[in-house]
PDB file of C-alpha atoms in Angstrom:
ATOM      1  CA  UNK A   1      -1.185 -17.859   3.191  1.00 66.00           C
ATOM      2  CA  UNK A   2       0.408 -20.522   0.255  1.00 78.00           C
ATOM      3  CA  UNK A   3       1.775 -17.874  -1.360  1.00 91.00           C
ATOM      4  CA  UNK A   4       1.126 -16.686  -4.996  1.00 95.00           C
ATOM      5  CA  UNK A   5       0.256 -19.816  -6.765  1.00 96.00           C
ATOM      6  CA  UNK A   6       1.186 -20.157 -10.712  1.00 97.00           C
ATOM      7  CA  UNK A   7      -0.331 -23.172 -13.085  1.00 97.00           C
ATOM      8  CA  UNK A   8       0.546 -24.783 -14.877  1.00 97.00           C
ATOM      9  CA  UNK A   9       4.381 -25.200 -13.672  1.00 96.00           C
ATOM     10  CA  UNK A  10       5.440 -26.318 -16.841  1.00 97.00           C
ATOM     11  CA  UNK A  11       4.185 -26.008 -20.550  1.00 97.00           C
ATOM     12  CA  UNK A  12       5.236 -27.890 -23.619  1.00 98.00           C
ATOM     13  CA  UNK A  13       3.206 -26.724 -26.596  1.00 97.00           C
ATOM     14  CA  UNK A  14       3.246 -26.811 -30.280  1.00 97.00           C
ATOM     15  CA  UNK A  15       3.487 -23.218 -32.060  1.00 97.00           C
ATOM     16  CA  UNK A  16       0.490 -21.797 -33.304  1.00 97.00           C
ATOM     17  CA  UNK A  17      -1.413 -23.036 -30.023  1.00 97.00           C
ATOM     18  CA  UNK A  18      -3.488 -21.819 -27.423  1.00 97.00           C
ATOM     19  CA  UNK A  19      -1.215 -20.976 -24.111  1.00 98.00           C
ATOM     20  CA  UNK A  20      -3.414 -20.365 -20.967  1.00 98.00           C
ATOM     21  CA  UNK A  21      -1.147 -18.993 -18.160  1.00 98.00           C
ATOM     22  CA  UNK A  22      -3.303 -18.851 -14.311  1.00 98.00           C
ATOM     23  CA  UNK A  23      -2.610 -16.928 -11.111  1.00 98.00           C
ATOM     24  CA  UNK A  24      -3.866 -16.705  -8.107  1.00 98.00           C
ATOM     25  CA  UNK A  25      -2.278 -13.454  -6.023  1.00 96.00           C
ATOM     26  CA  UNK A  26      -2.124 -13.333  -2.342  1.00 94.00           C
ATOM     27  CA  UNK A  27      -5.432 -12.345  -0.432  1.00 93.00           C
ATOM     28  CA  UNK A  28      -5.959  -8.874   0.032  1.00 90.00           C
ATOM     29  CA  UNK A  29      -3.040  -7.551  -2.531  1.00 91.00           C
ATOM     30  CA  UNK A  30      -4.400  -5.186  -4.494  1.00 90.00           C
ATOM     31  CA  UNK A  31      -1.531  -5.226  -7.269  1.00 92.00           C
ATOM     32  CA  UNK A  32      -0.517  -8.106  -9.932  1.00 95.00           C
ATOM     33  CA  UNK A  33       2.041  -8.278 -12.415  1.00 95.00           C
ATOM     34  CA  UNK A  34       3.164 -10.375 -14.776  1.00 97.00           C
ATOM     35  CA  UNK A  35       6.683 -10.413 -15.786  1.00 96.00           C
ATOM     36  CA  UNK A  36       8.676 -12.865 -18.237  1.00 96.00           C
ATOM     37  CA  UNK A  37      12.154 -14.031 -17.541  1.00 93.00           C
ATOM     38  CA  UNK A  38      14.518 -15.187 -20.542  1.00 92.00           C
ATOM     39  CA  UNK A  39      18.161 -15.479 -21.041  1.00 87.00           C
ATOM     40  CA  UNK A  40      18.440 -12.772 -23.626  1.00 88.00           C
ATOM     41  CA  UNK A  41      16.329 -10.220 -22.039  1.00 88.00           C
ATOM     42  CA  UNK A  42      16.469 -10.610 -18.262  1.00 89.00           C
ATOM     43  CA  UNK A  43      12.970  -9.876 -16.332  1.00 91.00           C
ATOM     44  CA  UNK A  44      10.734  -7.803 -18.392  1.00 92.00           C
ATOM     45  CA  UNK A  45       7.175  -6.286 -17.058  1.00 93.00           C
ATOM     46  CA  UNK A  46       4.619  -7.343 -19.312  1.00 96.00           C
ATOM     47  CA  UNK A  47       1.423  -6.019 -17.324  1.00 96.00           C
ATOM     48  CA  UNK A  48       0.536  -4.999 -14.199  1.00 94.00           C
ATOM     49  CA  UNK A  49      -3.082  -4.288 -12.511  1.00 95.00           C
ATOM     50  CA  UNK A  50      -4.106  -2.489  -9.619  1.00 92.00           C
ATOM     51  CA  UNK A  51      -8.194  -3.666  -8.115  1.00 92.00           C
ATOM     52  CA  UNK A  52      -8.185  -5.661 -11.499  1.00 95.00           C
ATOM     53  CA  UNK A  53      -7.635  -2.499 -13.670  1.00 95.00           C
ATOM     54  CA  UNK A  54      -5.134  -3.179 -16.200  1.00 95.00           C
ATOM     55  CA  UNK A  55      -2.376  -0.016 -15.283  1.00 92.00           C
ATOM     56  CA  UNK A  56      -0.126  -0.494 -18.056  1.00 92.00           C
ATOM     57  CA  UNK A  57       0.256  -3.016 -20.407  1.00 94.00           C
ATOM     58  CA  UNK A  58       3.450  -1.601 -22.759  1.00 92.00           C
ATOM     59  CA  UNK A  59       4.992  -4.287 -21.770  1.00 93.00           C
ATOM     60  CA  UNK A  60       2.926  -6.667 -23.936  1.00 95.00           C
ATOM     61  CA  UNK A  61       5.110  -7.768 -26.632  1.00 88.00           C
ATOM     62  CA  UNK A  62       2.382  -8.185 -29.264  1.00 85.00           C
ATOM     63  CA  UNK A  63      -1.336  -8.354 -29.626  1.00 91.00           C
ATOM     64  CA  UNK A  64      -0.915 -12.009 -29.496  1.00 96.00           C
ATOM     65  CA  UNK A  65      -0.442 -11.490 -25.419  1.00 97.00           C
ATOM     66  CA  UNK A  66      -3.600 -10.750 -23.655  1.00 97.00           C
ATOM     67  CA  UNK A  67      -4.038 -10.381 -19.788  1.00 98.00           C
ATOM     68  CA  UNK A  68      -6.882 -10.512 -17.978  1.00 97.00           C
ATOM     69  CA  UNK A  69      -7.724 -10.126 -14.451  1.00 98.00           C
ATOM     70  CA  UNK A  70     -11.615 -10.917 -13.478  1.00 97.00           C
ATOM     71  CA  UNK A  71     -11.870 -10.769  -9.793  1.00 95.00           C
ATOM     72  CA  UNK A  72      -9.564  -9.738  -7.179  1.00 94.00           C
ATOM     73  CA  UNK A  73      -8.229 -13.495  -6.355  1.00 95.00           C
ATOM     74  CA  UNK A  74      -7.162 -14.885 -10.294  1.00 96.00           C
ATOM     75  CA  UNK A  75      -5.673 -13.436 -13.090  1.00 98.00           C
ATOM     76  CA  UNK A  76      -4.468 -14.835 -16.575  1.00 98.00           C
ATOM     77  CA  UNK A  77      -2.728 -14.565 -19.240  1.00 98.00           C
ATOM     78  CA  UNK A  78      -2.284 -15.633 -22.828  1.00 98.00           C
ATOM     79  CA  UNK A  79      -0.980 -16.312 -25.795  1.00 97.00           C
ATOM     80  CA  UNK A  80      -3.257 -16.890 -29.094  1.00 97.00           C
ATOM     81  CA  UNK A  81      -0.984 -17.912 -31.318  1.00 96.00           C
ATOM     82  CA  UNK A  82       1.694 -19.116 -29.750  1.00 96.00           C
ATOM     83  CA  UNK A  83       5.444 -19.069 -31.444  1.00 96.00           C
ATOM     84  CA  UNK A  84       8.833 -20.702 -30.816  1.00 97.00           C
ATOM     85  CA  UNK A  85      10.125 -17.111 -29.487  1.00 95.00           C
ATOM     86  CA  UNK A  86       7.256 -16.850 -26.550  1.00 96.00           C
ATOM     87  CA  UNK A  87       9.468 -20.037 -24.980  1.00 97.00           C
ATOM     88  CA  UNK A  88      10.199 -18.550 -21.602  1.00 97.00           C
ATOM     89  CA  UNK A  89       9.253 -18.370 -17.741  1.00 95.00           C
ATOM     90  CA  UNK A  90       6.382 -16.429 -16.542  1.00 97.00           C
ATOM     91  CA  UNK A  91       6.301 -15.136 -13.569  1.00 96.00           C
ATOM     92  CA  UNK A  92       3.153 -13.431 -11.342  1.00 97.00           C
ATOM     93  CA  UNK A  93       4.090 -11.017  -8.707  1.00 95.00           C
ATOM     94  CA  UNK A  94       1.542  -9.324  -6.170  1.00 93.00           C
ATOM     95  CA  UNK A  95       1.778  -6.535  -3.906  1.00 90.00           C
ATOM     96  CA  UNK A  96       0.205  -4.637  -1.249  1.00 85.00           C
ATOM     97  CA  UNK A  97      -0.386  -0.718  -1.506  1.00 77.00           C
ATOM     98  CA  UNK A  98      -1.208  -0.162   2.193  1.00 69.00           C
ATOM     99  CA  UNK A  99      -3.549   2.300   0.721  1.00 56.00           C
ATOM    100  CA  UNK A 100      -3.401   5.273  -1.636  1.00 48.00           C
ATOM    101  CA  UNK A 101      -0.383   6.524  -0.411  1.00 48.00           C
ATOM    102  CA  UNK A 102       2.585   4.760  -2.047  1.00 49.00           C
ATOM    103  CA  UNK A 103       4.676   3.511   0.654  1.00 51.00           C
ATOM    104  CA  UNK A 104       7.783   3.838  -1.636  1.00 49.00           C
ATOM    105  CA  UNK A 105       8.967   0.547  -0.856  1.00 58.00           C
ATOM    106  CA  UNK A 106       6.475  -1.914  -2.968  1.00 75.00           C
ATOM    107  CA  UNK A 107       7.501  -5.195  -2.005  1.00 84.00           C
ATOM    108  CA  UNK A 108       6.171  -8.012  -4.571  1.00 90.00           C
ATOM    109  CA  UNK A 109       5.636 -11.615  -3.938  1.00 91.00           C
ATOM    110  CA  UNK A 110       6.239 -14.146  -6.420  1.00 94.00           C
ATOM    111  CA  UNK A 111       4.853 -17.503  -7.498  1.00 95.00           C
ATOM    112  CA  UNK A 112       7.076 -20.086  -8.478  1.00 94.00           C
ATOM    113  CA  UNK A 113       6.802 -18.921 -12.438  1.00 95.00           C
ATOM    114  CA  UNK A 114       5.641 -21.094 -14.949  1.00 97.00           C
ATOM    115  CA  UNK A 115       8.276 -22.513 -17.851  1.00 96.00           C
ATOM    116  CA  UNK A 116       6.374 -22.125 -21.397  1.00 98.00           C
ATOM    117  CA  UNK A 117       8.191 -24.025 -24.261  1.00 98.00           C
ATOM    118  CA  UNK A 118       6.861 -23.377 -27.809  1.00 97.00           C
ATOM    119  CA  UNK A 119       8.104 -26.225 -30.523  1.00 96.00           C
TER     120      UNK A 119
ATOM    121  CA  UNK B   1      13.459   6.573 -17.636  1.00 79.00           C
ATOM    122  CA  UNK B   2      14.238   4.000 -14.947  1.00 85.00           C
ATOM    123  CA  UNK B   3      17.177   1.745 -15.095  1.00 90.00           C
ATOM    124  CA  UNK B   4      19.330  -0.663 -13.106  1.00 93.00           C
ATOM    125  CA  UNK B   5      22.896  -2.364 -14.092  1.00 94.00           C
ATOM    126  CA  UNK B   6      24.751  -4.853 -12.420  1.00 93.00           C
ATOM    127  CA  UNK B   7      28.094  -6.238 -12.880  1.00 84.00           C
ATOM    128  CA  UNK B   8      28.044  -9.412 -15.399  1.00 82.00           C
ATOM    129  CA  UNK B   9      28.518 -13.180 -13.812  1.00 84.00           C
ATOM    130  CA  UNK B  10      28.996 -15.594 -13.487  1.00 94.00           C
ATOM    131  CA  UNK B  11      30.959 -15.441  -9.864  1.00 96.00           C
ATOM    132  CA  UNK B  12      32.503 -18.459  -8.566  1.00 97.00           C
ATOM    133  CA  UNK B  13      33.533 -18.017  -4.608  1.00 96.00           C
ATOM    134  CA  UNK B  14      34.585 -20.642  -2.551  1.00 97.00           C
ATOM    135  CA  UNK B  15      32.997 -21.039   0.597  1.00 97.00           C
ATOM    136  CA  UNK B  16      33.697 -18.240   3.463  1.00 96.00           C
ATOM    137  CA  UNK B  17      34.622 -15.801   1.020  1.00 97.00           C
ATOM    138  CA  UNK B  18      33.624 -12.253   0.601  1.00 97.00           C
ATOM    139  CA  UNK B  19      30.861 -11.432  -2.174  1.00 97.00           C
ATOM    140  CA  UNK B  20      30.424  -8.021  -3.960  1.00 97.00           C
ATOM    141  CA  UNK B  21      27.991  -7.477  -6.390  1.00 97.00           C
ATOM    142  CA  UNK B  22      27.724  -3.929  -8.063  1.00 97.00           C
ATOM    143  CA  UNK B  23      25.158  -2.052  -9.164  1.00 97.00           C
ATOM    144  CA  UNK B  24      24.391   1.125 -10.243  1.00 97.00           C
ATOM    145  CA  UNK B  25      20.716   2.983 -11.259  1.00 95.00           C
ATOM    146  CA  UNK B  26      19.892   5.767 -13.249  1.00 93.00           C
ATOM    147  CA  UNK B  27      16.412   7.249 -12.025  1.00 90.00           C
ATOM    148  CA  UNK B  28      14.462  10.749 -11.600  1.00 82.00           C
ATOM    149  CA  UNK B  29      13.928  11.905  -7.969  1.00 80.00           C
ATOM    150  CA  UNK B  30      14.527   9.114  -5.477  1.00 83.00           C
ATOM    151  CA  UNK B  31      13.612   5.466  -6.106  1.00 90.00           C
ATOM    152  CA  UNK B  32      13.337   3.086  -3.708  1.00 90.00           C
ATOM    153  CA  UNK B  33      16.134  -0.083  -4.507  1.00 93.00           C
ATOM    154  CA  UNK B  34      15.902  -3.183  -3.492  1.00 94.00           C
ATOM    155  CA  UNK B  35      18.135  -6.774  -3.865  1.00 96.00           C
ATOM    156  CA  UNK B  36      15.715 -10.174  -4.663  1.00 96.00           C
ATOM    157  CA  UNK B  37      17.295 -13.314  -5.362  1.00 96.00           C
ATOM    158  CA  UNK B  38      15.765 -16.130  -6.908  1.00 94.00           C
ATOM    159  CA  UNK B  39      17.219 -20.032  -5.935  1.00 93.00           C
ATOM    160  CA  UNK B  40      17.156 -22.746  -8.184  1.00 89.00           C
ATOM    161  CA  UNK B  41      13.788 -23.633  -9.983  1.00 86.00           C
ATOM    162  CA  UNK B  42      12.162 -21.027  -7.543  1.00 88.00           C
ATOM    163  CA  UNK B  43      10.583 -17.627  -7.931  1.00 90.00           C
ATOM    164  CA  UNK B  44      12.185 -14.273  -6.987  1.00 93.00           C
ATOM    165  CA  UNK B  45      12.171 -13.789  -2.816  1.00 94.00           C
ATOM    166  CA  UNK B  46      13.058 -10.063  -1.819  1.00 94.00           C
ATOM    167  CA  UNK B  47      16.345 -10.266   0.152  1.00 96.00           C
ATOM    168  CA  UNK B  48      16.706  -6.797   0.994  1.00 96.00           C
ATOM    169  CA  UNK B  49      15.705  -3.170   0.260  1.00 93.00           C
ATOM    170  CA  UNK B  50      16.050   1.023   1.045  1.00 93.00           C
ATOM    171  CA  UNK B  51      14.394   3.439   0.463  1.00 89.00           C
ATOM    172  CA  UNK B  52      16.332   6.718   1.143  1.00 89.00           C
ATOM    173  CA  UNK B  53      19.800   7.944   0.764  1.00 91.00           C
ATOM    174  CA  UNK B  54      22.282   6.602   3.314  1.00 94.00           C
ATOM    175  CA  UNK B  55      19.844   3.848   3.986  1.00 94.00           C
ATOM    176  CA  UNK B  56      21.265   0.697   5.122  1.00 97.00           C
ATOM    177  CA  UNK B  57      19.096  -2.881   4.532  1.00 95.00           C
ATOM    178  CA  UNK B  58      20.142  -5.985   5.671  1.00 96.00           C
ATOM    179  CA  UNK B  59      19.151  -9.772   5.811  1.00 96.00           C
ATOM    180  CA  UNK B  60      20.462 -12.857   5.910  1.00 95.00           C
ATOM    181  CA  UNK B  61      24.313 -11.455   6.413  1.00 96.00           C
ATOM    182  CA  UNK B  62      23.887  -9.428   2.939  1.00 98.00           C
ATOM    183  CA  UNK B  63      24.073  -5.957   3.384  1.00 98.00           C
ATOM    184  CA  UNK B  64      23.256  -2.754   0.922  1.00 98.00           C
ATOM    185  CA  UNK B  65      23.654   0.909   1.211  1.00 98.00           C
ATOM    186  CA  UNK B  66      21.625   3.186  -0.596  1.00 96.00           C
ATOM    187  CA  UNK B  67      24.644   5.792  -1.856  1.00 96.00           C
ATOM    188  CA  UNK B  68      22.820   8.863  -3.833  1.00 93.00           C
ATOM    189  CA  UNK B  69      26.349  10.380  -4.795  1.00 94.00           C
ATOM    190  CA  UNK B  70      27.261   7.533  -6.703  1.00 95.00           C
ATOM    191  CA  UNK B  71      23.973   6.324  -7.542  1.00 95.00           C
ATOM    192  CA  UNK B  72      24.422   2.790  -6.189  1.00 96.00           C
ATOM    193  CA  UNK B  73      23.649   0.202  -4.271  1.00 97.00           C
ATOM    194  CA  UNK B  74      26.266  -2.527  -3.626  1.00 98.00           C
ATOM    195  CA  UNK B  75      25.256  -5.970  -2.236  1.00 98.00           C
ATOM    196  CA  UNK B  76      27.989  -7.616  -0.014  1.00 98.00           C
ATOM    197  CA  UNK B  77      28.344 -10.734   2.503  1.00 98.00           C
ATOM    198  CA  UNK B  78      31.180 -11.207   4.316  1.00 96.00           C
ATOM    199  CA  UNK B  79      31.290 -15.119   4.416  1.00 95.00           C
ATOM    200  CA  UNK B  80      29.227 -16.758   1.708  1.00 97.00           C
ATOM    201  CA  UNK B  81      27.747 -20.162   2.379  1.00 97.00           C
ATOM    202  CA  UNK B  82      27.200 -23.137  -0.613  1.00 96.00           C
ATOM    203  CA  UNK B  83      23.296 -22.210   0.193  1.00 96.00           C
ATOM    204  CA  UNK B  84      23.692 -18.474  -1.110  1.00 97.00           C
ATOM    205  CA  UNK B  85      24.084 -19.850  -4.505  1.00 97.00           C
ATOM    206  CA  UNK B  86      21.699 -18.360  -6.560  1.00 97.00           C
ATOM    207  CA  UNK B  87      20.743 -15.385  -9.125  1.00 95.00           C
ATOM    208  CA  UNK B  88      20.776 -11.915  -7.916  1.00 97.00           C
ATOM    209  CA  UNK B  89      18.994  -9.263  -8.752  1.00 95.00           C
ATOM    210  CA  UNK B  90      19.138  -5.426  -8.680  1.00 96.00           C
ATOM    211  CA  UNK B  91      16.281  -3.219  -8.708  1.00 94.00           C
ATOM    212  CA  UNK B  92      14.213  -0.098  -8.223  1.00 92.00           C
ATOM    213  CA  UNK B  93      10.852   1.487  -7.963  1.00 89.00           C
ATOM    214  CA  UNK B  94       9.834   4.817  -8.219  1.00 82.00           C
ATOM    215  CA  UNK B  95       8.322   6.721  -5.384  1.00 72.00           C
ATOM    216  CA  UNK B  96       4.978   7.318  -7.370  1.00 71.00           C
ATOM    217  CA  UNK B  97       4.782   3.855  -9.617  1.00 74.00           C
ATOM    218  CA  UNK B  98       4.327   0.081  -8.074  1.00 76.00           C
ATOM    219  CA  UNK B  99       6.497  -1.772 -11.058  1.00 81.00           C
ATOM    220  CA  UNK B 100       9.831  -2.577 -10.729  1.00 87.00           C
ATOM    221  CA  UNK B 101      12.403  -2.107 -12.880  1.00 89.00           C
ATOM    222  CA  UNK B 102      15.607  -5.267 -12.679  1.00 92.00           C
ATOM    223  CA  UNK B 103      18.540  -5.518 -13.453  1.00 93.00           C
ATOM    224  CA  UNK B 104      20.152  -8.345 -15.621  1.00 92.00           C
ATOM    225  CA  UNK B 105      20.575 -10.380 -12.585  1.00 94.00           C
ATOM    226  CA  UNK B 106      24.313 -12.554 -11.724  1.00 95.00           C
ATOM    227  CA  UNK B 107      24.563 -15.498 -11.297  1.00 95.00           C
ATOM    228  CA  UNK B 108      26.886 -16.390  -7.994  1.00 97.00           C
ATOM    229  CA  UNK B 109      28.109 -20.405  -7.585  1.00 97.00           C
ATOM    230  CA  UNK B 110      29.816 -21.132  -3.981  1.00 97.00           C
ATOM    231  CA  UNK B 111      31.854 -24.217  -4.404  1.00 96.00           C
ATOM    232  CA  UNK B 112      32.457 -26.033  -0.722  1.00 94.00           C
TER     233      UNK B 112
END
């Protein structure tokens, strides 16, 4: 398997633009997250889905932030409008369940991230 | 709620020397914690985890021990290498939830 796989790898935007972030998860995971990672605030959950059901999405810093997961094998999210403050890496994550059990050790894989920066 | 904290970096070792890196959780009932690093300009990688008290995990040379008395889980290596430089990070899960909770993540540097 490649892995989870994150596009674009790098982002240079001006604020008050569209910001598509994509991810494809690892076959047969049946959990993605999205997490950003900036200086100031470390790693910080943003959303995370389980069979494409958004779980919990407190995470979300605004209603400019929307995730959305369509099918089992891509997910995105974005940011409509975009500001200076959104500059930061985004990172997917997926996981396996191994069923309904949890298997109290939820190991994530994740994609390379994807470095937004808003002007 | 759920929380992890680890001791503040930077570290700066030289190489062959012994690493510690502290950290501590605060969590109801009994997480599962786990150590990920992440390498330059890469994503995070899972290095090692437990998921019970008195658990050991191990990889790589790093080694953690899941202590329940004092509520933490300590990452050592007893003869770092210039390739373990990276950031660290701390975290836990709880036994019923799939999200992770990290800590602030340190930075180690091993100069040759």
């Amino acid at each position: 398997d490649a892995g989870v796989i994150q596009s674009p790898r790098h982002e240079v935007t001006e604020m008050g633009q569209e910001v598509t972030l994509r991810c494809k998860p690892i076959s047969g995971h049946d959990y993605l997250f999205w997490y950003r990672q900036t200086m100031m605030r470390g790693l910080e959950l943003l959303i995370y889905f389980n069979n494409n059901v958004p779980i919990d999405d407190s995470g979300m810093p605004e209603d400019r932030f929307s995730a959305k997961m369509p099918n089992a094998s891509f997910s995105t999210l974005k940011i409509q409008p975009s500001e200076p403050r959104d500059s930061a890496v985004y990172f997917c994550a997926s996981s396996y369940s191994k069923g309904h059990i949890p298997s109290g050790a939820n190991v994530l894989t994740f994609g390379a991230g994807s470095r937004l920066t808003v002007l | 709620g759920n929380s992890v904290t680890q001791m503040e970096g930077p570290v700066t070792l030289s190489e062959e020397a012994f690493l510690t890196i502290n950290c501590t959780y605060t969590a109801t009932g009994y997480p599962s914690l786990f150590w990920y690093v992440q390498y330059p300009g890469e994503g995070l990688q899972l290095l090692l985890k437990a998921t019970k008290a008195d658990d050991k995990g191990s990889n790589k040379g790093f080694e953690a021990t899941y202590r329940k008395e004092t509520t933490s889980f300590h990452l050592e290596k007893g003869s770092v290498q210039v390739s373990d430089s990276a950031v660290y990070f701390c975290a836990l899960s709880d036994r019923n939830d799939y999200k992770l909770s990290f800590g602030a993540g340190t930075t180690v540097t091993v100069r040759a």
